[in-house]
mmCIF file of C-alpha atoms in Angstrom:
data_model
loop_
_atom_site.group_PDB
_atom_site.id
_atom_site.type_symbol
_atom_site.label_atom_id
_atom_site.label_comp_id
_atom_site.label_asym_id
_atom_site.label_seq_id
_atom_site.Cartn_x
_atom_site.Cartn_y
_atom_site.Cartn_z
ATOM 1 C CA MET A 1 15.196 5.978 3.973
ATOM 2 C CA SER A 2 12.811 7.780 6.383
ATOM 3 C CA SER A 3 11.430 6.578 9.738
ATOM 4 C CA TYR A 4 8.094 4.784 9.409
ATOM 5 C CA LEU A 5 7.165 5.814 12.933
ATOM 6 C CA GLU A 6 7.545 9.492 12.278
ATOM 7 C CA ALA A 7 5.839 9.655 8.915
ATOM 8 C CA ASN A 8 2.143 10.327 8.338
ATOM 9 C CA ALA A 9 -0.169 8.066 6.280
ATOM 10 C CA ARG A 10 0.451 9.725 2.925
ATOM 11 C CA GLU A 11 4.243 9.964 3.566
ATOM 12 C CA ARG A 12 4.360 6.274 4.254
ATOM 13 C CA LEU A 13 2.542 5.394 1.083
ATOM 14 C CA GLN A 14 4.671 7.703 -1.101
ATOM 15 C CA ALA A 15 7.851 6.100 0.363
ATOM 16 C CA LEU A 16 6.582 2.587 0.254
ATOM 17 C CA LEU A 17 5.368 2.494 -3.330
ATOM 18 C CA ASP A 18 7.416 2.977 -6.550
ATOM 19 C CA SER A 19 8.004 6.645 -7.178
ATOM 20 C CA GLY A 20 5.056 8.476 -8.674
ATOM 21 C CA SER A 21 2.891 5.474 -8.871
ATOM 22 C CA PHE A 22 0.323 6.141 -6.097
ATOM 23 C CA ILE A 23 -3.189 7.076 -7.198
ATOM 24 C CA GLU A 24 -5.641 7.887 -4.320
ATOM 25 C CA PHE A 25 -9.233 6.842 -4.328
ATOM 26 C CA LEU A 26 -11.697 9.267 -2.737
ATOM 27 C CA PRO A 27 -9.174 11.914 -2.124
ATOM 28 C CA PRO A 28 -9.706 14.861 0.432
ATOM 29 C CA ALA A 29 -10.915 17.138 -2.419
ATOM 30 C CA LEU A 30 -14.127 15.081 -2.546
ATOM 31 C CA ARG A 31 -14.758 15.907 1.102
ATOM 32 C CA ILE A 32 -16.348 12.562 2.033
ATOM 33 C CA VAL A 33 -16.552 12.971 5.853
ATOM 34 C CA SER A 34 -18.219 11.154 8.705
ATOM 35 C CA PRO A 35 -21.921 12.015 8.959
ATOM 36 C CA HIS A 36 -21.773 11.503 12.732
ATOM 37 C CA LEU A 37 -18.923 13.707 13.887
ATOM 38 C CA GLY A 38 -20.458 16.934 12.600
ATOM 39 C CA GLN A 39 -23.669 16.202 14.533
ATOM 40 C CA LEU A 40 -21.567 16.005 17.683
ATOM 41 C CA ASP A 41 -19.661 19.183 16.806
ATOM 42 C CA ALA A 42 -16.497 17.005 16.629
ATOM 43 C CA PRO A 43 -13.774 17.816 14.137
ATOM 44 C CA VAL A 44 -13.854 15.993 10.791
ATOM 45 C CA SER A 45 -11.211 15.061 8.294
ATOM 46 C CA PHE A 46 -11.811 15.212 4.542
ATOM 47 C CA ASP A 47 -10.408 11.682 4.172
ATOM 48 C CA ASP A 48 -11.962 10.444 7.458
ATOM 49 C CA GLY A 49 -8.577 9.382 8.670
ATOM 50 C CA VAL A 50 -7.676 6.714 6.069
ATOM 51 C CA VAL A 51 -5.905 6.955 2.682
ATOM 52 C CA ILE A 52 -6.803 4.369 0.137
ATOM 53 C CA GLY A 53 -5.664 3.749 -3.490
ATOM 54 C CA ARG A 54 -3.512 1.834 -5.877
ATOM 55 C CA GLY A 55 0.191 1.933 -6.881
ATOM 56 C CA ARG A 56 3.265 -0.189 -7.836
ATOM 57 C CA LEU A 57 5.530 -2.147 -5.500
ATOM 58 C CA HIS A 58 8.672 -3.194 -7.345
ATOM 59 C CA GLY A 59 6.616 -2.981 -10.544
ATOM 60 C CA GLU A 60 3.709 -5.012 -9.268
ATOM 61 C CA HIS A 61 0.164 -3.556 -9.129
ATOM 62 C CA VAL A 62 -1.019 -3.329 -5.509
ATOM 63 C CA PHE A 63 -3.885 -1.817 -3.562
ATOM 64 C CA VAL A 64 -3.026 0.095 -0.405
ATOM 65 C CA ALA A 65 -4.674 1.646 2.586
ATOM 66 C CA ALA A 66 -3.037 3.691 5.313
ATOM 67 C CA GLN A 67 -4.739 4.793 8.501
ATOM 68 C CA GLU A 68 -3.820 8.301 9.706
ATOM 69 C CA GLY A 69 -2.860 8.132 13.364
ATOM 70 C CA GLY A 70 -2.952 11.922 13.609
ATOM 71 C CA PHE A 71 -6.698 12.105 13.228
ATOM 72 C CA MET A 72 -8.503 10.595 16.234
ATOM 73 C CA GLY A 73 -5.682 8.049 16.721
ATOM 74 C CA GLY A 74 -6.676 6.353 13.431
ATOM 75 C CA ALA A 75 -9.959 5.305 14.959
ATOM 76 C CA VAL A 76 -12.564 3.625 12.773
ATOM 77 C CA GLY A 77 -15.934 5.091 11.953
ATOM 78 C CA GLU A 78 -18.579 4.388 9.341
ATOM 79 C CA VAL A 79 -16.978 6.173 6.405
ATOM 80 C CA HIS A 80 -13.434 5.124 7.438
ATOM 81 C CA GLY A 81 -14.484 1.504 7.553
ATOM 82 C CA ALA A 82 -16.503 1.747 4.317
ATOM 83 C CA LYS A 83 -13.393 2.968 2.493
ATOM 84 C CA LEU A 84 -11.409 -0.079 3.693
ATOM 85 C CA THR A 85 -14.191 -2.437 2.830
ATOM 86 C CA GLY A 86 -14.707 -0.840 -0.660
ATOM 87 C CA LEU A 87 -10.978 -1.139 -1.383
ATOM 88 C CA LEU A 88 -10.992 -4.873 -0.502
ATOM 89 C CA GLN A 89 -14.136 -5.431 -2.559
ATOM 90 C CA LEU A 90 -12.585 -3.702 -5.554
ATOM 91 C CA ALA A 91 -9.604 -5.973 -5.161
ATOM 92 C CA LEU A 92 -11.844 -8.941 -5.880
ATOM 93 C CA THR A 93 -12.686 -7.404 -9.237
ATOM 94 C CA GLU A 94 -9.352 -5.979 -10.275
ATOM 95 C CA ARG A 95 -7.140 -8.707 -8.649
ATOM 96 C CA PRO A 96 -3.998 -6.698 -7.695
ATOM 97 C CA TYR A 97 -0.768 -8.584 -6.873
ATOM 98 C CA ALA A 98 -1.366 -7.861 -3.181
ATOM 99 C CA VAL A 99 -3.254 -5.580 -0.786
ATOM 100 C CA LEU A 100 -1.133 -3.744 1.807
ATOM 101 C CA LEU A 101 -2.856 -2.402 4.914
ATOM 102 C CA LEU A 102 -0.803 0.173 6.931
ATOM 103 C CA LEU A 103 -2.700 -0.022 10.196
ATOM 104 C CA GLU A 104 -2.395 2.594 13.025
ATOM 105 C CA THR A 105 -5.426 2.694 15.215
ATOM 106 C CA GLY A 106 -6.752 2.581 18.694
ATOM 107 C CA GLY A 107 -9.900 0.778 17.541
ATOM 108 C CA VAL A 108 -13.401 2.056 16.977
ATOM 109 C CA ARG A 109 -14.472 5.697 17.546
ATOM 110 C CA LEU A 110 -16.577 6.095 20.618
ATOM 111 C CA HIS A 111 -18.458 8.900 18.772
ATOM 112 C CA GLU A 112 -19.928 6.408 16.383
ATOM 113 C CA ALA A 113 -19.410 3.161 18.208
ATOM 114 C CA ASN A 114 -22.207 1.003 16.637
ATOM 115 C CA ALA A 115 -21.496 2.173 13.160
ATOM 116 C CA GLY A 116 -17.729 1.629 13.732
ATOM 117 C CA LEU A 117 -18.154 -1.848 15.065
ATOM 118 C CA ILE A 118 -20.313 -2.861 12.084
ATOM 119 C CA ALA A 119 -17.706 -1.320 9.772
ATOM 120 C CA VAL A 120 -14.869 -3.330 11.304
ATOM 121 C CA SER A 121 -16.828 -6.591 10.974
ATOM 122 C CA GLU A 122 -17.412 -5.693 7.293
ATOM 123 C CA VAL A 123 -13.650 -5.060 6.792
ATOM 124 C CA MET A 124 -12.914 -8.504 8.292
ATOM 125 C CA ARG A 125 -15.371 -10.252 6.059
ATOM 126 C CA ALA A 126 -14.052 -8.460 2.916
ATOM 127 C CA LEU A 127 -10.438 -9.206 3.931
ATOM 128 C CA LEU A 128 -11.147 -12.906 4.282
ATOM 129 C CA GLU A 129 -12.902 -12.894 0.866
ATOM 130 C CA VAL A 130 -9.829 -11.317 -0.666
ATOM 131 C CA ARG A 131 -7.614 -13.974 0.899
ATOM 132 C CA ALA A 132 -9.958 -16.759 -0.309
ATOM 133 C CA ALA A 133 -9.584 -15.412 -3.814
ATOM 134 C CA GLY A 134 -5.896 -15.911 -3.641
ATOM 135 C CA ILE A 135 -4.899 -12.291 -3.295
ATOM 136 C CA PRO A 136 -2.318 -11.812 -0.479
ATOM 137 C CA VAL A 137 -3.188 -9.268 2.276
ATOM 138 C CA ILE A 138 -0.148 -7.953 4.153
ATOM 139 C CA VAL A 139 -0.458 -5.823 7.251
ATOM 140 C CA LEU A 140 2.177 -3.274 8.311
ATOM 141 C CA VAL A 141 2.275 -2.090 11.942
ATOM 142 C CA GLY A 142 4.810 0.561 12.997
ATOM 143 C CA GLY A 143 2.941 3.725 13.978
ATOM 144 C CA SER A 144 3.024 5.423 17.339
ATOM 145 C CA ASN A 145 -0.673 4.594 18.104
ATOM 146 C CA GLY A 146 -0.197 0.859 17.533
ATOM 147 C CA CYS A 147 -2.972 -1.423 16.260
ATOM 148 C CA PHE A 148 -5.668 -2.161 18.827
ATOM 149 C CA GLY A 149 -9.312 -3.077 19.179
ATOM 150 C CA GLY A 150 -11.238 -4.610 16.219
ATOM 151 C CA MET A 151 -8.458 -3.662 13.820
ATOM 152 C CA GLY A 152 -6.072 -5.679 15.945
ATOM 153 C CA ILE A 153 -8.281 -8.677 15.206
ATOM 154 C CA THR A 154 -8.452 -7.638 11.599
ATOM 155 C CA ALA A 155 -4.685 -7.528 11.356
ATOM 156 C CA ARG A 156 -4.524 -11.175 12.467
ATOM 157 C CA CYS A 157 -6.986 -12.185 9.688
ATOM 158 C CA ALA A 158 -4.328 -11.209 7.060
ATOM 159 C CA ASN A 159 -1.841 -13.537 5.408
ATOM 160 C CA ALA A 160 1.000 -11.958 7.201
ATOM 161 C CA ILE A 161 2.017 -9.066 9.529
ATOM 162 C CA VAL A 162 5.239 -7.011 9.409
ATOM 163 C CA MET A 163 6.054 -5.034 12.602
ATOM 164 C CA SER A 164 8.832 -2.822 13.873
ATOM 165 C CA GLU A 165 9.878 -2.841 17.520
ATOM 166 C CA GLU A 166 8.121 0.494 17.912
ATOM 167 C CA GLY A 167 4.893 -0.927 16.630
ATOM 168 C CA ARG A 168 2.309 -2.415 18.984
ATOM 169 C CA LEU A 169 -0.415 -4.992 18.445
ATOM 170 C CA ALA A 170 -3.136 -6.223 20.757
ATOM 171 C CA MET A 171 -6.818 -6.548 21.272
ATOM 172 C CA SER A 172 -7.238 -4.134 24.262
ATOM 173 C CA GLY A 173 -4.985 -1.111 24.847
ATOM 174 C CA PRO A 174 -3.098 -0.748 28.122
ATOM 175 C CA GLU A 175 -5.415 2.079 29.392
ATOM 176 C CA VAL A 176 -8.472 -0.083 28.677
ATOM 177 C CA ILE A 177 -7.051 -3.054 30.612
ATOM 178 C CA GLU A 178 -6.073 -0.839 33.557
ATOM 179 C CA THR A 179 -9.515 0.844 33.616
ATOM 180 C CA ALA A 180 -11.310 -2.441 33.571
ATOM 181 C CA ASN A 181 -9.096 -4.465 35.911
ATOM 182 C CA GLY A 182 -7.033 -2.090 37.880
ATOM 183 C CA VAL A 183 -3.396 -0.993 37.865
ATOM 184 C CA GLU A 184 -2.380 -4.230 39.580
ATOM 185 C CA GLU A 185 -3.399 -6.086 36.455
ATOM 186 C CA PHE A 186 -1.582 -3.778 34.014
ATOM 187 C CA ASP A 187 0.112 -0.446 34.670
ATOM 188 C CA ALA A 188 -0.436 1.623 31.535
ATOM 189 C CA ARG A 189 2.093 4.150 32.823
ATOM 190 C CA ASP A 190 4.873 1.621 32.799
ATOM 191 C CA ARG A 191 5.867 2.332 29.216
ATOM 192 C CA ALA A 192 8.726 -0.315 29.259
ATOM 193 C CA LEU A 193 6.176 -2.948 30.354
ATOM 194 C CA VAL A 194 3.639 -1.768 27.750
ATOM 195 C CA TRP A 195 6.223 -2.157 24.935
ATOM 196 C CA ARG A 196 7.449 -5.477 26.206
ATOM 197 C CA THR A 197 3.857 -6.809 26.306
ATOM 198 C CA THR A 198 2.369 -5.379 23.091
ATOM 199 C CA GLY A 199 5.471 -4.388 21.024
ATOM 200 C CA GLY A 200 6.860 -5.886 17.904
ATOM 201 C CA LYS A 201 9.551 -8.032 19.588
ATOM 202 C CA HIS A 202 7.197 -9.803 21.860
ATOM 203 C CA ARG A 203 4.627 -10.328 19.065
ATOM 204 C CA TYR A 204 7.372 -11.817 16.944
ATOM 205 C CA LEU A 205 8.512 -14.220 19.656
ATOM 206 C CA LEU A 206 4.900 -15.404 20.229
ATOM 207 C CA GLY A 207 4.310 -15.951 16.498
ATOM 208 C CA ASP A 208 1.775 -13.148 16.163
ATOM 209 C CA CYS A 209 3.684 -11.470 13.382
ATOM 210 C CA GLN A 210 5.745 -13.012 10.634
ATOM 211 C CA MET A 211 8.572 -10.481 10.312
ATOM 212 C CA LEU A 212 10.184 -7.851 12.575
ATOM 213 C CA VAL A 213 11.961 -5.016 10.799
ATOM 214 C CA ALA A 214 13.845 -1.772 11.691
ATOM 215 C CA ASP A 215 11.920 1.500 11.879
ATOM 216 C CA ASN A 216 12.603 2.227 8.272
ATOM 217 C CA VAL A 217 10.107 2.609 5.460
ATOM 218 C CA GLY A 218 12.527 0.837 3.088
ATOM 219 C CA ALA A 219 12.613 -2.208 5.329
ATOM 220 C CA PHE A 220 8.827 -2.348 5.457
ATOM 221 C CA ARG A 221 8.711 -1.917 1.608
ATOM 222 C CA GLN A 222 11.118 -4.774 0.920
ATOM 223 C CA THR A 223 9.700 -7.128 3.501
ATOM 224 C CA ALA A 224 6.112 -6.564 2.409
ATOM 225 C CA PHE A 225 7.104 -7.414 -1.145
ATOM 226 C CA GLU A 226 8.879 -10.507 -0.132
ATOM 227 C CA LEU A 227 5.988 -11.686 1.917
ATOM 228 C CA ALA A 228 3.619 -11.116 -1.055
ATOM 229 C CA GLN A 229 5.944 -13.227 -3.227
ATOM 230 C CA GLN A 230 5.953 -15.982 -0.647
ATOM 231 C CA CYS A 231 2.225 -15.931 -0.583
ATOM 232 C CA HIS A 232 2.056 -16.328 -4.341
ATOM 233 C CA ALA A 233 4.585 -19.163 -3.971
ATOM 234 C CA ASP A 234 2.175 -20.740 -1.360
ATOM 235 C CA ALA A 235 4.883 -20.741 1.320
ATOM 236 C CA ALA A 236 5.791 -19.242 4.623
ATOM 237 C CA THR A 237 2.364 -17.700 5.392
ATOM 238 C CA ILE A 238 -0.684 -19.083 7.090
ATOM 239 C CA PRO A 239 -3.193 -20.613 4.577
ATOM 240 C CA LEU A 240 -6.900 -19.958 4.937
ATOM 241 C CA THR A 241 -7.822 -23.454 5.910
ATOM 242 C CA LEU A 242 -9.497 -25.360 8.865
ATOM 243 C CA ALA A 243 -6.199 -27.082 9.467
ATOM 244 C CA ALA A 244 -4.422 -23.808 9.863
ATOM 245 C CA LEU A 245 -7.132 -22.437 12.092
ATOM 246 C CA GLU A 246 -6.839 -25.485 14.319
ATOM 247 C CA ALA A 247 -3.052 -25.087 14.404
ATOM 248 C CA GLU A 248 -3.521 -21.480 15.545
ATOM 249 C CA GLN A 249 -5.869 -22.597 18.312
ATOM 250 C CA ASN A 250 -3.415 -25.255 19.428
ATOM 251 C CA LEU A 251 -0.669 -22.555 19.497
ATOM 252 C CA LEU A 252 -2.885 -20.300 21.720
ATOM 253 C CA GLN A 253 -3.632 -23.236 24.077
ATOM 254 C CA GLN A 254 0.096 -24.014 24.265
ATOM 255 C CA ARG A 255 0.746 -20.422 25.057
ATOM 256 C CA ILE A 256 -1.674 -20.262 27.958
ATOM 257 C CA SER A 257 -0.386 -23.614 29.258
ATOM 258 C CA SER A 258 3.179 -22.493 29.177
ATOM 259 C CA PHE A 259 2.980 -18.854 30.126
ATOM 260 C CA GLY A 260 -0.426 -18.314 31.836
ATOM 261 C CA GLN A 261 1.154 -17.556 35.124
ATOM 262 C CA ALA A 262 3.868 -15.104 33.818
ATOM 263 C CA ALA A 263 3.594 -11.601 35.094
ATOM 264 C CA ASP A 264 5.987 -10.065 32.645
ATOM 265 C CA PRO A 265 7.170 -10.881 29.092
ATOM 266 C CA LEU A 266 10.728 -11.118 30.448
ATOM 267 C CA GLU A 267 9.648 -14.358 32.193
ATOM 268 C CA ILE A 268 8.233 -15.652 28.883
ATOM 269 C CA TRP A 269 11.366 -14.865 26.966
ATOM 270 C CA THR A 270 13.452 -16.739 29.508
ATOM 271 C CA GLN A 271 11.140 -19.761 29.377
ATOM 272 C CA LEU A 272 11.544 -19.700 25.587
ATOM 273 C CA GLY A 273 15.269 -20.301 26.092
ATOM 274 C CA ILE A 274 16.727 -16.783 25.601
ATOM 275 C CA ALA A 275 19.740 -16.471 27.831
ATOM 276 C CA ASP A 276 19.849 -12.780 28.114
ATOM 277 C CA ALA A 277 16.180 -11.965 28.095
ATOM 278 C CA ALA A 278 16.690 -8.591 29.784
ATOM 279 C CA GLY A 279 18.974 -7.466 26.983
ATOM 280 C CA LEU A 280 16.461 -8.018 24.118
ATOM 281 C CA PRO A 281 14.818 -4.561 24.380
ATOM 282 C CA MET A 282 18.156 -2.878 23.480
ATOM 283 C CA MET A 283 18.903 -5.110 20.413
ATOM 284 C CA GLU A 284 18.614 -3.837 16.880
ATOM 285 C CA ALA A 285 16.013 -5.661 14.748
ATOM 286 C CA ASP A 286 18.545 -7.740 12.719
ATOM 287 C CA ALA A 287 20.369 -8.924 15.896
ATOM 288 C CA PHE A 288 17.167 -9.587 17.647
ATOM 289 C CA THR A 289 15.747 -11.819 14.880
ATOM 290 C CA ALA A 290 18.938 -13.740 14.681
ATOM 291 C CA VAL A 291 18.603 -14.561 18.412
ATOM 292 C CA ALA A 292 14.857 -15.125 18.238
ATOM 293 C CA ALA A 293 14.603 -17.255 15.074
ATOM 294 C CA ASP A 294 15.173 -20.628 16.780
ATOM 295 C CA VAL A 295 12.869 -20.005 19.779
ATOM 296 C CA ARG A 296 9.853 -18.144 18.481
ATOM 297 C CA MET A 297 6.573 -19.996 18.800
ATOM 298 C CA GLY A 298 5.008 -21.333 15.574
ATOM 299 C CA ALA A 299 8.291 -20.930 13.657
#
């Protein structure tokens, strides 16, 4: 099965879903583009950088959305966000088995910042409404641009997140942190540090994602389906309740208390009880999860 990292949005959807089952909503032929980019003489995309539609996953009817990292880094604008929101709102009516969000984005487009910020907030609200209706929302993160900004927050609103080691998840990107606080705070050019801090392995150890898989569309496909099944069985995913929110807050407080002075994730991994913390970046996904299963936070 092909690499998730190297595929574009449509290739990921075609490989993720049952063969021939994908039907796109608002395809490029309709030429629904951002009204803002043209005014700024910026390039446009006829799908505005996100592909949405329906298909089958192991025979089950699902809704899907995949951000295209090749167009403006998957950044969210007014139309891009409206497509995501519309998909989620339609899910409330049609009630698919699950909604899968393949997120790859640096956050909101600077070209249309206010509209993009509003769009992200609408996506979050619609996502939580879908969850409240009992429809699982599973996020997949494995693209080269990672998942940052408002969509990084959106990802954490879902029932579950699946990541590969190559995927990255955070609120602010490395360059943003360095620009705001200096290279002493975070050196964005230190790629090993960047991946240790924002990459899938660290997120799994901290309890920020539920599953870590190999860079393989087949692995994402199977794991997403299994997590959707678990959601329907009311097990192994975070419920949308006040108690669950308080437990998340307690986990964050524990994280700050335990690791607030750490300068590198290697220190955190050692404190978690991993004997060979320096060897973790070289481990394959299966070997890593076997080592990490007993020490990850929130497990």
